[in-house]
mmCIF file of C-alpha atoms in Angstrom:
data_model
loop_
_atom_site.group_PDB
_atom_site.id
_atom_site.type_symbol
_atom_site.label_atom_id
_atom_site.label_comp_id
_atom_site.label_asym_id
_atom_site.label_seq_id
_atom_site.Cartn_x
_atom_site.Cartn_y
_atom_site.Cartn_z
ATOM 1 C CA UNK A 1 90.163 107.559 102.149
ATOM 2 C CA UNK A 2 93.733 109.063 102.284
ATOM 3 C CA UNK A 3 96.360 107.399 104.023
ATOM 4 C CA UNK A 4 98.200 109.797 105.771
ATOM 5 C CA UNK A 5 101.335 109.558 108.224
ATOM 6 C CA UNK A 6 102.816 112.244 110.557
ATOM 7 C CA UNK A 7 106.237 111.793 112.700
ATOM 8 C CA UNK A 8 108.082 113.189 114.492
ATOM 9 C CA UNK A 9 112.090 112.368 112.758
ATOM 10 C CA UNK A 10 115.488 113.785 113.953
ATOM 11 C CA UNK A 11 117.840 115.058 111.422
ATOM 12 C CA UNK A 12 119.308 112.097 110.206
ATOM 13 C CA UNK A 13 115.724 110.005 109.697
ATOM 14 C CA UNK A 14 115.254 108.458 113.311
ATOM 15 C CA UNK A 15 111.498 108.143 114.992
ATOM 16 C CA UNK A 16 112.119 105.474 117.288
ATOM 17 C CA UNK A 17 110.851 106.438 121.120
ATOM 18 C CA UNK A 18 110.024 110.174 120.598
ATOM 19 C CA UNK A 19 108.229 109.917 123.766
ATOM 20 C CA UNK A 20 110.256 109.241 126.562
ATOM 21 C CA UNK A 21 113.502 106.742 127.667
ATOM 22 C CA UNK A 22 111.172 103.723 128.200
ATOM 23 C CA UNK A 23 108.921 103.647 124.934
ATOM 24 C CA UNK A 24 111.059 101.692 122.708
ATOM 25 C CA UNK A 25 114.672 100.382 123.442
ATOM 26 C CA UNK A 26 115.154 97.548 120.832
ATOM 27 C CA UNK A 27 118.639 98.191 119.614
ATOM 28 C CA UNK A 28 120.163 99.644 122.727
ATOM 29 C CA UNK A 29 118.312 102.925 121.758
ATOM 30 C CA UNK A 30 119.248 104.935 124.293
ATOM 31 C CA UNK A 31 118.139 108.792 123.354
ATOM 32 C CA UNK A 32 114.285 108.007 124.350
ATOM 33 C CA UNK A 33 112.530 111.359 125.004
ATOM 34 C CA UNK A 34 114.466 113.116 122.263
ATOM 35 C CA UNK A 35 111.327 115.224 120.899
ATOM 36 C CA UNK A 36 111.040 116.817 124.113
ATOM 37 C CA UNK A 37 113.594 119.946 123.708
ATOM 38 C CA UNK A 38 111.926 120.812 120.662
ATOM 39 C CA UNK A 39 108.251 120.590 121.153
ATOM 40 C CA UNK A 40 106.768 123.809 120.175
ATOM 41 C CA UNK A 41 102.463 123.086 121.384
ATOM 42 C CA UNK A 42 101.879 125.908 119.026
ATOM 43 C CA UNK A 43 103.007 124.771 115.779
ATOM 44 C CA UNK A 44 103.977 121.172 116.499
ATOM 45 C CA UNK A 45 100.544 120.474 118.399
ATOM 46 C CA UNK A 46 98.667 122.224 115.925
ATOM 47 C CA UNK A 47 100.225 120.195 113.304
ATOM 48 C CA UNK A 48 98.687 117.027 115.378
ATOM 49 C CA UNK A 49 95.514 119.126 115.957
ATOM 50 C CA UNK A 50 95.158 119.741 112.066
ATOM 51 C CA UNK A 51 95.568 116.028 111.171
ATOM 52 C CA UNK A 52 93.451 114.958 113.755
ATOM 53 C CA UNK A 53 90.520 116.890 112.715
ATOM 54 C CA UNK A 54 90.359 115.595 109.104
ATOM 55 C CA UNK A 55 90.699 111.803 110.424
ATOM 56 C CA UNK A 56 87.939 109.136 109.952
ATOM 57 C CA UNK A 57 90.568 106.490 111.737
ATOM 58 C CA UNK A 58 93.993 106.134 113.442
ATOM 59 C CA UNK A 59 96.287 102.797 111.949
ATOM 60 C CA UNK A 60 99.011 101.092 114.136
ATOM 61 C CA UNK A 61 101.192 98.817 114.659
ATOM 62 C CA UNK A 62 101.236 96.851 117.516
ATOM 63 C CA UNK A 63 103.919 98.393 119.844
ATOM 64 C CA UNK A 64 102.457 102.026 119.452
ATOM 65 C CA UNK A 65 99.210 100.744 120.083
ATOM 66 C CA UNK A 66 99.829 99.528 122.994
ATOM 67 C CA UNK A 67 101.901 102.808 123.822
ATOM 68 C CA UNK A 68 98.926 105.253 123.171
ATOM 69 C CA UNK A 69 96.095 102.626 124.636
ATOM 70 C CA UNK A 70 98.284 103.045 127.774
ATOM 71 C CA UNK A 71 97.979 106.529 127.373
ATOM 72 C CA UNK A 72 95.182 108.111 126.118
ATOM 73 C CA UNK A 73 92.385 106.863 128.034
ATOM 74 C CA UNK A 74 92.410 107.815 131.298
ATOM 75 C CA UNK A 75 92.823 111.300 129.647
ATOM 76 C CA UNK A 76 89.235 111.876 129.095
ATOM 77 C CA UNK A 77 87.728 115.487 128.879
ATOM 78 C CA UNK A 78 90.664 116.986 126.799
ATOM 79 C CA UNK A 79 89.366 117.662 123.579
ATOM 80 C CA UNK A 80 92.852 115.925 121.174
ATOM 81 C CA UNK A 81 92.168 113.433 124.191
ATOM 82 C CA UNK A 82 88.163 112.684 123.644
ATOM 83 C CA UNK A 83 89.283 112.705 119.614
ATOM 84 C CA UNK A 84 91.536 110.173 120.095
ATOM 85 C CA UNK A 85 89.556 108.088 121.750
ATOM 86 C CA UNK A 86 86.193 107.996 119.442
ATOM 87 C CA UNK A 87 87.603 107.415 116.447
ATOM 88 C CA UNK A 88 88.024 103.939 114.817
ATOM 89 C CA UNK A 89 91.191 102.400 115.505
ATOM 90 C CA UNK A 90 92.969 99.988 113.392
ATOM 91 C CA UNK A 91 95.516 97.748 114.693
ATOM 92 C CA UNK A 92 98.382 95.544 113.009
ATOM 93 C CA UNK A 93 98.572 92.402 115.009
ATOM 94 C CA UNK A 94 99.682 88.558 114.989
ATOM 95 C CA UNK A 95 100.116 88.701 118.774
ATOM 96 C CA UNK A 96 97.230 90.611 120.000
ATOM 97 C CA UNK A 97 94.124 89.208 120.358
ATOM 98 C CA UNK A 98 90.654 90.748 120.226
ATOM 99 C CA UNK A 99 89.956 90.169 123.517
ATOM 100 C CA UNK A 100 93.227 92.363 124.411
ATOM 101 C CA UNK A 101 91.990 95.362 122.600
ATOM 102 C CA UNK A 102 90.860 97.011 125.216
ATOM 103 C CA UNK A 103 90.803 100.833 123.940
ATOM 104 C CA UNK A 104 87.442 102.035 122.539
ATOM 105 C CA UNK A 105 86.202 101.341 118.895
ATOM 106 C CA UNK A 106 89.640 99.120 118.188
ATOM 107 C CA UNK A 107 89.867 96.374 115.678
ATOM 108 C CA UNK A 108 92.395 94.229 114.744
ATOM 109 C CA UNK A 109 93.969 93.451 111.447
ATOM 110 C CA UNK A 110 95.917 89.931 110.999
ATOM 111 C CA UNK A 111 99.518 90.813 110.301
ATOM 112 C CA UNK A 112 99.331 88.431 107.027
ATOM 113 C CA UNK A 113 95.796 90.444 105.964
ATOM 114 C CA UNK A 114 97.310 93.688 106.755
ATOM 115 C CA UNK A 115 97.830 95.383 103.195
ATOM 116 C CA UNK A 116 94.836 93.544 101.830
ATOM 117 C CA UNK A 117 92.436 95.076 104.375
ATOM 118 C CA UNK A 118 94.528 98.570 104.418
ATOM 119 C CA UNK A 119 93.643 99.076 100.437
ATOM 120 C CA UNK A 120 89.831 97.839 100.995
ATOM 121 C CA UNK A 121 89.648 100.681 103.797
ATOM 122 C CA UNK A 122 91.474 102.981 101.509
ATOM 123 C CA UNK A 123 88.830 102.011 98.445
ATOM 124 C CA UNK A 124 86.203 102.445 100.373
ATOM 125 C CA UNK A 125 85.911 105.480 103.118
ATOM 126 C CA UNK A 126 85.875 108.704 102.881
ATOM 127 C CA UNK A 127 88.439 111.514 105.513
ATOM 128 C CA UNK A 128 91.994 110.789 106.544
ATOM 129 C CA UNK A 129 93.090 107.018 107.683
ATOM 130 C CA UNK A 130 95.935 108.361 109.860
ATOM 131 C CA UNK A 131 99.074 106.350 110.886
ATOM 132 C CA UNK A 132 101.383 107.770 113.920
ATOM 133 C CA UNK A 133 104.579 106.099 114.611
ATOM 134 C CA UNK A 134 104.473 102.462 114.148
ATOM 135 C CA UNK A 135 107.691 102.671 112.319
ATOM 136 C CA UNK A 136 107.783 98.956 110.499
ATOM 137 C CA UNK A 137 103.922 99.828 109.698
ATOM 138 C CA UNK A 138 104.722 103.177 107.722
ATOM 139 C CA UNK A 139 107.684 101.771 106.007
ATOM 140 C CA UNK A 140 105.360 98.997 104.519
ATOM 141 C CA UNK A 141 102.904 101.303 103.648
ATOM 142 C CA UNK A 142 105.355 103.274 101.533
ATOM 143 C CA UNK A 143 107.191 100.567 100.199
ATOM 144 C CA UNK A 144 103.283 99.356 98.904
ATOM 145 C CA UNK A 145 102.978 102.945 97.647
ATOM 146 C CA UNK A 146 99.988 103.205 99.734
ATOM 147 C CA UNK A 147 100.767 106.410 101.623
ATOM 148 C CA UNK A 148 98.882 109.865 99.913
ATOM 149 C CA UNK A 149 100.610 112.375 102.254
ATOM 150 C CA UNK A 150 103.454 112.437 104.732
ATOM 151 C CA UNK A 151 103.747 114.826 107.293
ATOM 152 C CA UNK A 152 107.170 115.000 109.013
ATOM 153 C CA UNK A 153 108.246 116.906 111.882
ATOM 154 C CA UNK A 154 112.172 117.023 111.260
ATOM 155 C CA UNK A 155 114.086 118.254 114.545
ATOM 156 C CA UNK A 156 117.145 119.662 114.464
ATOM 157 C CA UNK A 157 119.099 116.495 116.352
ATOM 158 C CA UNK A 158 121.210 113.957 114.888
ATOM 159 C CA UNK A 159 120.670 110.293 116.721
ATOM 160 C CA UNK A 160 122.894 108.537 115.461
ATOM 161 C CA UNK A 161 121.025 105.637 114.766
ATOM 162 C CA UNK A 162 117.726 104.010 115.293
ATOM 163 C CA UNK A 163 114.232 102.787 113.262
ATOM 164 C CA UNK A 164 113.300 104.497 110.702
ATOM 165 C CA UNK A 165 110.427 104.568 108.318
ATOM 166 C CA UNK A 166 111.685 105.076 104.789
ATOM 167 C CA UNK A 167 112.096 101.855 102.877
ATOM 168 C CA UNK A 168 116.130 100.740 101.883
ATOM 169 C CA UNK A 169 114.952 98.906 98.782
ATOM 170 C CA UNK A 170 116.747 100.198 96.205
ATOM 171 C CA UNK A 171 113.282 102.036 94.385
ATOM 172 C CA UNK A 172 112.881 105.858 93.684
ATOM 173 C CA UNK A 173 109.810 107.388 94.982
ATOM 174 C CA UNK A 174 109.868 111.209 94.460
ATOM 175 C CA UNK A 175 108.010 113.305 96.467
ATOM 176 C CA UNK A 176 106.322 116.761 95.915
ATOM 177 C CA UNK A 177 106.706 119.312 98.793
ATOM 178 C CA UNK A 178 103.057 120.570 99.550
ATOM 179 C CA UNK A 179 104.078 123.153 102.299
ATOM 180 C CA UNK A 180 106.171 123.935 105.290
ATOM 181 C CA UNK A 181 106.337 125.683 108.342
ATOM 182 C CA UNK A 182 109.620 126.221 111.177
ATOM 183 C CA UNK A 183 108.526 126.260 114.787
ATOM 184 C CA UNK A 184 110.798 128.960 117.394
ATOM 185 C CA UNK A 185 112.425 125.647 118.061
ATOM 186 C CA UNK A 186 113.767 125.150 114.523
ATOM 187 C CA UNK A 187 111.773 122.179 113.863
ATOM 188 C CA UNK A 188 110.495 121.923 110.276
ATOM 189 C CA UNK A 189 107.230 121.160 109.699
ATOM 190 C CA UNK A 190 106.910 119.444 106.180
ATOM 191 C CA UNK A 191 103.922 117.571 104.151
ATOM 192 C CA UNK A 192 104.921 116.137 100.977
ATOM 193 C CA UNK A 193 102.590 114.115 98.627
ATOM 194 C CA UNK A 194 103.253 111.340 96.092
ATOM 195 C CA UNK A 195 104.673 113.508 92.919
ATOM 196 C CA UNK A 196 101.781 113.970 90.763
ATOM 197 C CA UNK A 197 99.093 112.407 93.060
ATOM 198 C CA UNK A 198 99.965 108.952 91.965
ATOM 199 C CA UNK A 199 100.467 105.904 94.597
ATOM 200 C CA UNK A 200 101.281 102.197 93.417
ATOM 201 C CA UNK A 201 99.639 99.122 94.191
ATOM 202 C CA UNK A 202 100.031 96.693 97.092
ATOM 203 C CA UNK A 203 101.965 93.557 96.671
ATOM 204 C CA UNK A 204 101.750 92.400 99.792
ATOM 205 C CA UNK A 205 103.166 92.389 103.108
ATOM 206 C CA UNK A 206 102.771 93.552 107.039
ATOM 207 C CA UNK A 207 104.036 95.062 109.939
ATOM 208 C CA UNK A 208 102.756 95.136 113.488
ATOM 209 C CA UNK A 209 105.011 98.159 115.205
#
C-alpha cells in the first residue's frame, strides 16, 4: 500500500485552514478560507477525484477528522461524497475515543502506536492509503520517510505564516518531480515521489492533527 498525501499549500508552504475562517485558528491564523479564490473544480477537483479513485483508505489526524466527519456525511448521493464515506478511515488519536468515531468504517490508531500500525498497513494492503491535511500527521510521516508520493496543490498566495507539513530537522530528502499541471487560476498541480523510489524506515513517533 502507498502512502500518499495531497494539499492544498500557498506559496510560501502554509496548509493550515484551507477551508474556511473557522477550521483551524491555533496561532492567530487569521487567512482561513484562503483556497477559495483559486479553486479551479476542473483541474483541482479532478486532482482530488484522481486520488480518490486509487484509494483503499483515508489517514488523519485528529482535528481534520473531526473537520471532514462534520462534513461529509450528511452529503450522501454525491459520488466524491458516497467515496468518502465507504472507504476505511484511519484516525490518529489520544483524545478520541472509539465510541466518538462516529463516521462510517472509522478506526482509531493510539497516538503512541501510530507509526507502528501506519508501516503494518503499509506492509500489508494493496491501493493508495491517502492522507489529506492533518498537517502534524504528514510531517511525521515524512520525517519517518514513510510517504511514496506527494501531491501538492501550490497557490499562488503568500500567508505569511502558519502550519506546515515539511519537517525542519535539519535532513535532506530529495524529491523527483513525477508530473505537473497549472489550473486557469495559476495553481500548480505537482506530484513528486521519493528520488529513486526509496522511503526510510520508521523510528517512531505520532501526530493526531
Amino acid at each position: 500500500m502507498r502512502i500518499v498525501i495531497i494539499e492544498f499549500m500557498s506559496l510560501d508552504g502554509v496548509v493550515q485552514a484551507p477551508g474556511g475562517p473557522g477550521e483551524d485558528t491555533d496561532g492567530g491564523f487569521a487567512h482561513g478560507g484562503w483556497t477559495q479564490p483559486f479553486f479551479d473544480p476542473e483541474v483541482l477537483g479532478g486532482a482530488f477525484d484522481e486520488t480518490l479513485q486509487g484509494a483503499e483508505g483515508l489517514l488523519y489526524g485528529r482535528r481534520t477528522w473531526q473537520t471532514m466527519a462534520a462534513a461529509w456525511p450528511e452529503r450522501a448521493g454525491d459520488p466524491f461524497a458516497d467515496r468518502m464515506n465507504s472507504l476505511r478511515k484511519y484516525v490518529v488519536t489520544d483524545t478520541l475515543t472509539d465510541a466518538d468515531l462516529t463516521w462510517e468504517n472509522s478506526t482509531r490508531l493510539p497516538g503512541g502506536e501510530a507509526v507502528a500500525r501506519i508501516r503494518e498497513l503499509r506492509a500489508a494492503g494493496d491501493g493508495d492509503l491517502v492522507v489529506m491535511g492533518s498537517s502534524e500527521l504528514a510531517r511525521t510521516l515524512l520525517r519517518e520517510g514513510l510517504v511514496d508520493e506527494l501531491r501538492l496543490m501550490i497557490m499562488p498566495v503568500l500567508l505569511g505564516g502558519g502550519k506546515k507539513v515539511f519537517p525542519e530537522d535539519g535532513e535532506l530528502r530529495t524529491l523527483e518531480l513525477v508530473s505537473t499541471v497549472t489550473s486557469g487560476t495559476g495553481v500548480q498541480v505537482c506530484v513528486f515521489r521519493p528520488a529513486g523510489g526509496e522511503t526510510g524506515e520508521s523510528t517512531g513517533g505520532s501526530a493526531d492533527r
